[in-house]
XYZ file of C-alpha atoms in Angstrom:
456
model
C 8.379 23.842 -55.339
C 9.903 22.048 -52.337
C 8.732 18.554 -51.213
C 8.225 17.865 -47.604
C 11.200 15.520 -47.495
C 13.662 13.830 -45.074
C 17.267 14.048 -44.183
C 19.180 16.673 -42.337
C 16.307 18.934 -41.427
C 17.333 22.558 -40.535
C 16.488 23.962 -37.153
C 13.873 26.556 -37.835
C 11.856 24.317 -40.221
C 11.992 21.364 -37.755
C 10.838 23.581 -34.869
C 7.963 24.947 -36.852
C 6.820 21.554 -37.797
C 6.971 20.260 -34.416
C 5.206 23.222 -32.885
C 2.424 22.754 -35.499
C 2.035 19.168 -34.374
C 2.055 20.064 -30.763
C -0.826 22.522 -31.215
C -2.915 19.688 -32.819
C -2.729 21.513 -36.244
C -5.035 24.407 -35.359
C -4.079 25.992 -38.503
C -4.161 24.591 -42.042
C -0.441 24.259 -42.969
C 1.020 25.351 -46.250
C 4.616 24.997 -45.008
C 6.540 21.963 -45.903
C 8.250 19.336 -43.801
C 11.770 19.837 -44.970
C 13.946 16.864 -45.701
C 17.625 17.641 -45.797
C 19.261 21.178 -45.956
C 22.808 21.728 -46.958
C 24.160 25.081 -45.773
C 26.412 26.275 -48.573
C 29.128 28.896 -48.299
C 27.640 30.710 -51.167
C 23.926 31.951 -51.398
C 22.064 30.156 -54.133
C 21.154 32.362 -57.118
C 17.513 32.514 -58.321
C 17.687 29.831 -61.077
C 15.432 31.701 -63.563
C 17.675 34.828 -63.355
C 20.775 32.764 -63.342
C 19.950 30.869 -66.342
C 20.434 33.915 -68.394
C 24.057 34.139 -67.098
C 24.922 30.437 -67.230
C 26.865 29.732 -70.389
C 27.630 26.535 -72.159
C 31.209 26.702 -71.079
C 30.067 26.846 -67.302
C 27.730 23.915 -67.884
C 30.193 21.766 -69.609
C 33.645 22.393 -67.845
C 35.351 19.078 -67.872
C 32.114 16.986 -67.830
C 31.675 16.745 -71.605
C 34.217 14.135 -71.943
C 33.428 12.182 -68.792
C 34.372 8.602 -69.034
C 31.639 6.623 -67.091
C 34.096 3.784 -66.306
C 36.194 6.208 -64.507
C 33.783 7.872 -62.180
C 33.639 5.200 -59.570
C 35.171 5.478 -56.097
C 37.320 2.244 -56.098
C 38.242 0.400 -52.984
C 42.107 0.776 -52.617
C 42.369 -1.648 -49.674
C 40.149 0.239 -47.329
C 37.864 -1.692 -45.092
C 34.684 -1.010 -43.105
C 35.619 0.059 -39.567
C 32.339 -0.751 -37.764
C 29.588 -2.423 -39.826
C 30.824 -5.715 -41.118
C 34.255 -4.700 -40.033
C 36.855 -5.778 -42.308
C 34.700 -5.945 -45.346
C 35.748 -4.012 -48.382
C 33.995 -0.672 -49.000
C 32.871 1.329 -52.045
C 33.509 -0.358 -55.472
C 35.755 -3.340 -55.912
C 35.880 -3.691 -59.821
C 34.737 -1.816 -62.910
C 35.152 -3.631 -66.254
C 33.698 -3.343 -69.864
C 32.092 -6.601 -70.921
C 30.206 -7.624 -74.026
C 27.006 -9.515 -73.506
C 25.064 -10.855 -76.655
C 26.906 -8.298 -78.737
C 26.084 -5.297 -76.366
C 28.951 -3.523 -74.437
C 28.216 -3.050 -70.743
C 29.907 -1.406 -67.822
C 30.120 -4.176 -65.209
C 30.374 -2.892 -61.596
C 30.927 -4.926 -58.480
C 30.349 -3.512 -55.100
C 29.779 -4.387 -51.523
C 27.253 -1.604 -50.970
C 29.216 -0.365 -47.968
C 30.359 3.258 -47.970
C 33.212 4.770 -45.877
C 31.344 7.924 -44.952
C 32.251 10.313 -42.176
C 30.120 13.286 -41.174
C 30.844 16.190 -38.911
C 27.875 17.163 -36.684
C 26.921 20.831 -36.925
C 24.350 22.886 -35.000
C 21.458 22.296 -37.352
C 21.982 18.513 -37.399
C 22.259 18.404 -33.666
C 19.007 20.295 -33.399
C 17.250 17.964 -35.634
C 18.413 15.036 -33.727
C 17.399 16.534 -30.418
C 14.036 17.684 -31.735
C 12.779 14.329 -32.852
C 9.133 13.690 -31.920
C 10.212 10.602 -29.847
C 13.637 11.720 -28.801
C 12.924 10.572 -25.159
C 12.563 7.025 -26.230
C 14.645 6.921 -29.456
C 17.853 7.736 -27.640
C 19.307 5.604 -24.711
C 19.795 8.726 -22.589
C 16.841 10.678 -24.129
C 19.257 12.730 -26.210
C 21.852 12.206 -28.927
C 25.356 11.242 -27.678
C 27.209 13.661 -29.925
C 28.013 17.396 -29.809
C 28.696 19.966 -32.453
C 32.008 19.395 -34.120
C 31.987 15.719 -33.451
C 33.230 13.607 -36.464
C 31.128 10.354 -36.817
C 32.319 7.422 -38.686
C 29.712 5.509 -40.698
C 28.109 3.017 -38.279
C 29.345 4.565 -35.023
C 27.195 4.714 -31.986
C 25.426 8.159 -31.585
C 23.153 7.027 -28.872
C 20.037 5.584 -30.693
C 18.094 2.653 -29.246
C 18.379 0.110 -31.948
C 19.265 -3.537 -31.417
C 19.076 -4.522 -35.187
C 22.903 -4.063 -35.393
C 25.326 -5.776 -32.872
C 27.003 -3.600 -30.228
C 30.103 -2.182 -31.693
C 29.018 -3.213 -35.241
C 26.401 -0.444 -36.109
C 24.229 -0.410 -32.864
C 23.166 3.028 -32.039
C 23.800 4.539 -35.441
C 20.447 4.193 -37.062
C 17.159 5.080 -35.309
C 14.751 2.474 -33.956
C 13.338 0.405 -36.781
C 15.608 0.316 -39.814
C 17.700 -2.928 -40.110
C 21.415 -3.128 -40.098
C 23.244 -2.953 -43.417
C 25.185 -6.074 -44.520
C 27.884 -6.717 -47.074
C 26.281 -7.024 -50.569
C 27.413 -9.015 -53.553
C 26.148 -6.402 -56.034
C 27.031 -7.041 -59.711
C 25.398 -4.389 -61.892
C 25.418 -4.079 -65.750
C 24.959 -0.585 -67.371
C 24.782 -0.309 -71.173
C 27.545 1.895 -72.559
C 25.232 3.117 -75.219
C 21.774 3.467 -73.528
C 18.722 3.762 -75.779
C 15.822 6.242 -75.188
C 12.585 4.401 -74.615
C 9.692 5.090 -77.196
C 7.027 7.431 -76.026
C 4.490 5.504 -74.123
C 6.754 2.587 -73.660
C 8.792 3.978 -70.671
C 9.424 1.582 -67.752
C 8.089 2.563 -64.352
C 10.791 3.254 -61.942
C 9.224 1.047 -59.301
C 10.829 0.172 -55.826
C 14.099 -1.226 -54.637
C 17.486 -0.746 -56.469
C 17.140 1.553 -59.304
C 20.938 2.204 -60.035
C 24.113 2.668 -58.095
C 25.940 5.773 -56.772
C 29.561 5.935 -57.581
C 30.572 4.548 -54.187
C 28.457 1.360 -54.890
C 25.568 2.421 -52.503
C 22.149 1.579 -54.072
C 19.957 4.326 -55.545
C 16.352 3.999 -54.294
C 13.432 5.960 -55.635
C 10.585 8.141 -54.179
C 8.461 5.342 -52.734
C 8.554 3.421 -49.604
C 5.994 0.793 -50.674
C 3.413 2.104 -48.328
C 0.226 4.243 -48.759
C -2.420 5.995 -46.654
C -4.265 3.464 -44.431
C -2.796 0.853 -46.784
C -5.362 1.701 -49.453
C -2.983 1.847 -52.439
C -4.109 5.237 -53.463
C -2.177 7.949 -51.719
C 1.342 6.471 -51.945
C 3.992 7.708 -49.364
C 6.993 9.560 -50.415
C 9.948 8.008 -48.630
C 11.826 11.187 -48.033
C 8.695 12.398 -46.113
C 7.606 9.380 -44.269
C 11.085 8.071 -43.492
C 12.474 11.506 -42.285
C 13.045 10.034 -38.835
C 14.245 6.606 -40.074
C 17.572 7.826 -41.444
C 21.132 8.028 -40.210
C 23.260 11.253 -40.229
C 24.150 10.553 -43.869
C 20.480 10.338 -45.040
C 20.575 6.469 -45.603
C 19.360 3.187 -44.128
C 19.103 -0.359 -45.106
C 16.388 -2.654 -46.511
C 17.116 -6.306 -46.212
C 20.638 -5.284 -45.612
C 20.960 -3.197 -48.695
C 21.972 0.304 -47.623
C 20.528 3.049 -49.890
C 19.644 6.731 -50.364
C 16.134 7.940 -51.462
C 17.269 11.613 -51.683
C 20.401 13.779 -51.912
C 22.919 12.868 -49.213
C 25.478 15.372 -47.846
C 27.973 12.595 -47.188
C 27.940 11.515 -50.839
C 28.383 15.082 -52.021
C 31.216 15.557 -49.714
C 32.786 12.197 -50.718
C 32.574 13.304 -54.402
C 33.779 16.800 -53.593
C 30.657 18.680 -55.187
C 30.582 22.227 -53.896
C 28.418 23.937 -56.423
C 31.184 25.857 -58.044
C 30.385 24.446 -61.605
C 28.387 21.749 -63.192
C 28.081 18.722 -60.675
C 30.093 15.657 -61.322
C 28.454 12.196 -61.921
C 26.953 10.880 -58.699
C 25.755 7.598 -60.101
C 24.338 5.595 -62.911
C 20.647 4.561 -63.490
C 19.465 1.190 -64.442
C 18.976 2.390 -68.030
C 22.527 3.356 -68.365
C 22.142 7.129 -68.149
C 24.259 9.028 -65.662
C 22.840 10.843 -62.703
C 24.626 14.126 -62.007
C 24.453 16.076 -58.774
C 22.145 19.196 -58.336
C 24.186 21.859 -60.071
C 24.090 22.803 -63.735
C 26.474 25.703 -63.364
C 28.025 27.693 -60.697
C 25.240 28.761 -58.260
C 22.521 27.214 -60.640
C 20.590 24.217 -59.503
C 18.783 21.807 -61.815
C 15.033 22.465 -61.542
C 12.394 19.824 -61.225
C 9.224 20.380 -63.558
C 7.047 18.489 -61.072
C 4.709 20.792 -59.138
C 2.655 20.242 -56.017
C -1.122 20.310 -56.351
C -2.989 23.228 -54.886
C -5.510 21.502 -52.493
C -6.038 24.668 -50.403
C -7.640 26.694 -53.261
C -11.143 25.264 -53.849
C -10.988 26.728 -57.349
C -7.542 25.450 -58.314
C -7.561 23.161 -61.422
C -5.330 20.786 -59.541
C -7.404 20.757 -56.333
C -10.545 19.001 -55.404
C -13.144 21.584 -55.140
C -12.923 21.902 -51.367
C -10.218 23.680 -49.612
C -7.793 21.244 -47.866
C -9.517 18.139 -49.369
C -7.721 15.134 -50.964
C -10.643 13.540 -52.677
C -9.542 13.469 -56.398
C -6.717 12.312 -58.574
C -5.236 13.857 -61.628
C -6.602 12.017 -64.658
C -3.176 12.405 -66.352
C -0.294 13.525 -64.254
C 1.715 14.672 -67.333
C -1.255 16.807 -68.566
C -3.110 18.717 -65.822
C -5.472 20.121 -68.467
C -7.201 16.765 -68.536
C -8.717 17.514 -65.110
C -9.420 15.354 -62.086
C -11.541 12.466 -61.141
C -12.949 11.221 -57.867
C -10.413 9.014 -55.934
C -11.506 5.623 -54.706
C -10.196 6.497 -51.458
C -10.219 9.841 -49.659
C -6.905 10.970 -48.460
C -6.034 13.021 -45.373
C -6.744 16.640 -45.310
C -3.634 19.040 -45.476
C -3.936 19.856 -41.900
C -4.135 16.205 -40.671
C -1.394 14.505 -38.744
C -0.461 10.982 -39.937
C 1.744 8.226 -38.499
C 4.879 6.694 -40.190
C 5.730 3.153 -40.020
C 8.301 3.702 -37.370
C 5.676 5.415 -35.072
C 6.699 8.998 -35.596
C 4.132 11.609 -36.793
C 4.250 14.146 -39.611
C 1.693 16.586 -41.103
C 0.002 15.604 -44.256
C 0.993 18.845 -45.999
C 0.580 18.886 -49.738
C 3.625 17.101 -51.220
C 4.069 14.024 -48.921
C 2.191 11.777 -51.270
C 3.107 10.792 -54.909
C -0.479 11.702 -56.006
C 0.277 15.201 -54.760
C 2.232 15.918 -57.884
C 1.701 16.721 -61.547
C 4.128 17.610 -64.420
C 4.280 21.304 -65.200
C 5.330 21.472 -68.837
C 5.712 25.289 -68.593
C 8.751 24.641 -66.192
C 10.433 22.503 -68.940
C 11.154 25.583 -70.950
C 14.429 24.740 -72.580
C 16.551 26.681 -70.086
C 19.847 25.143 -68.742
C 18.175 24.237 -65.404
C 14.907 22.693 -66.783
C 14.250 18.991 -66.545
C 11.723 16.843 -68.277
C 9.280 14.448 -66.801
C 12.026 11.822 -66.137
C 14.076 14.503 -64.139
C 16.693 14.660 -66.898
C 17.816 16.769 -69.918
C 20.322 16.780 -72.658
C 22.638 19.743 -73.060
C 26.078 20.587 -74.495
C 28.294 17.489 -75.005
C 26.922 15.724 -71.876
C 24.189 13.740 -73.617
C 21.001 12.828 -71.798
C 21.383 12.655 -67.972
C 19.504 12.788 -64.919
C 20.044 15.274 -61.943
C 19.566 15.100 -58.194
C 17.022 17.909 -57.577
C 17.142 20.368 -54.653
C 15.878 23.872 -54.036
C 17.661 26.595 -52.263
C 16.483 29.470 -50.161
C 18.081 32.941 -49.940
C 20.545 31.771 -47.406
C 21.713 28.975 -49.512
C 19.910 26.252 -47.472
C 18.713 23.485 -49.587
C 15.733 20.930 -49.480
C 15.183 17.922 -51.594
C 12.626 18.319 -54.436
C 10.386 15.668 -55.877
C 11.127 13.340 -57.779
C 14.676 13.612 -56.264
C 16.572 11.592 -59.022
C 13.963 9.930 -61.438
C 10.398 10.655 -62.345
C 7.763 7.787 -62.326
C 9.426 6.315 -65.473
C 12.927 5.804 -66.676
C 14.031 7.836 -69.831
C 15.811 4.794 -71.272
C 15.200 1.188 -72.150
C 15.814 -1.365 -69.513
C 17.710 -4.279 -70.805
C 17.038 -7.899 -69.378
C 20.105 -7.765 -67.211
C 19.424 -4.322 -65.783
C 19.889 -3.829 -62.058
C 16.340 -2.836 -61.966
C 13.220 -4.120 -63.812
C 10.152 -2.093 -64.810
C 7.883 -1.459 -61.830
C 9.530 -4.133 -59.762
C 8.932 -4.244 -56.113
C 11.977 -4.296 -53.787
C 10.900 -7.718 -52.329
C 9.161 -8.382 -48.969
C 10.316 -6.322 -46.155
C 12.341 -4.127 -48.454
C 12.909 -0.794 -47.051
C 11.861 0.550 -43.531
C 10.934 -0.352 -39.990
C 10.060 -2.448 -38.183
C 12.294 -5.573 -38.133
C 14.738 -5.781 -40.999
C 13.783 -2.369 -42.442
C 10.958 -0.694 -44.412
C 8.589 -2.350 -46.873
C 9.395 -2.501 -50.623
C 11.549 0.432 -51.582
C 11.698 1.973 -48.226
């Protein structure tokens, strides 16, 4: 099931969502606020049907012998053209080091990508249809046209003084802070260890790993919750949909990151869906994160499902159509039932505000508590993923996947939990780039000021 997530939102979905808001939500909405959609040249196959056709040879291709020390996009003298102009981009060094008898992959990066993006009609429509477009852009509209190529950090007309003029100003929407050169030094165990059942580390907020270009991997949360009650936790790809640049990223305390799949990263890697995706990044526990494809035309499938609040008789609902008044006792076992929440959440038809002053509809799927693990989906097929959003097949060993869902036209939307579930599959060593359940630090992640709150 699709999450109502952010990113490059496609025209028809955005217009539908905005129309719903404009009409003060007269109808109870089941449709999702779509995050980012990638229009593929080939229509996506139905994953259930495609799994019968996908062979081990398709899934493995040349990935079975992937050397994780060789997947990184190394800086070969390139420098950032706009943000921190002159600073190195991508990854500066990769080496194998032994620490206390354990071999690690040591990665050094500035956290600055050298993305470029080409504006298409859907992206321009999304930019122009922002709820606060009149005030978000200097001239009330984006300063780009279809076909324009945009360098990372170039001015596209946003009102944002967080970056200096000519150094990133106008590339990010109002709110998110300006990225800065990072001195990232990350250690990933070359022989990661699966955590014992019940001892898995929570993924938490802030940096959870690195993409192969040195940009930070952030998780599902933005560190905020409904009315700051700590119960209904925001999903960043939903609540930060209007806080991202055209490459689906933004900065927290200077640390540029992605919460969900990013077209610019896929294009930089060269993943077109014509076979098993290559490695996109490495998680803090040392297990690789592959892109969304498990075989040609077959997307990896999240086993997390959205609770049915609209059916009063649903086992995952709260006994009243549209109400968010209960929590799953055990998100991994829906048969355990529900319990009354300490705070009532918004109804599915309600409109809620984001930290940056935009509005979205509180459809099922915008909060972490809206999900449960559906073990029936983790059925052993090629595309099925476990509760951590990973699996082990062929010679690839255990690995995570970016998760998307495609419609009949090949347009894709981000699907919870995006990269990782609520826990890592592997053990986090003491020198891991993330620690269990750690917050990203004060001010880490979204607007206002230097960016979102922890993890944003």
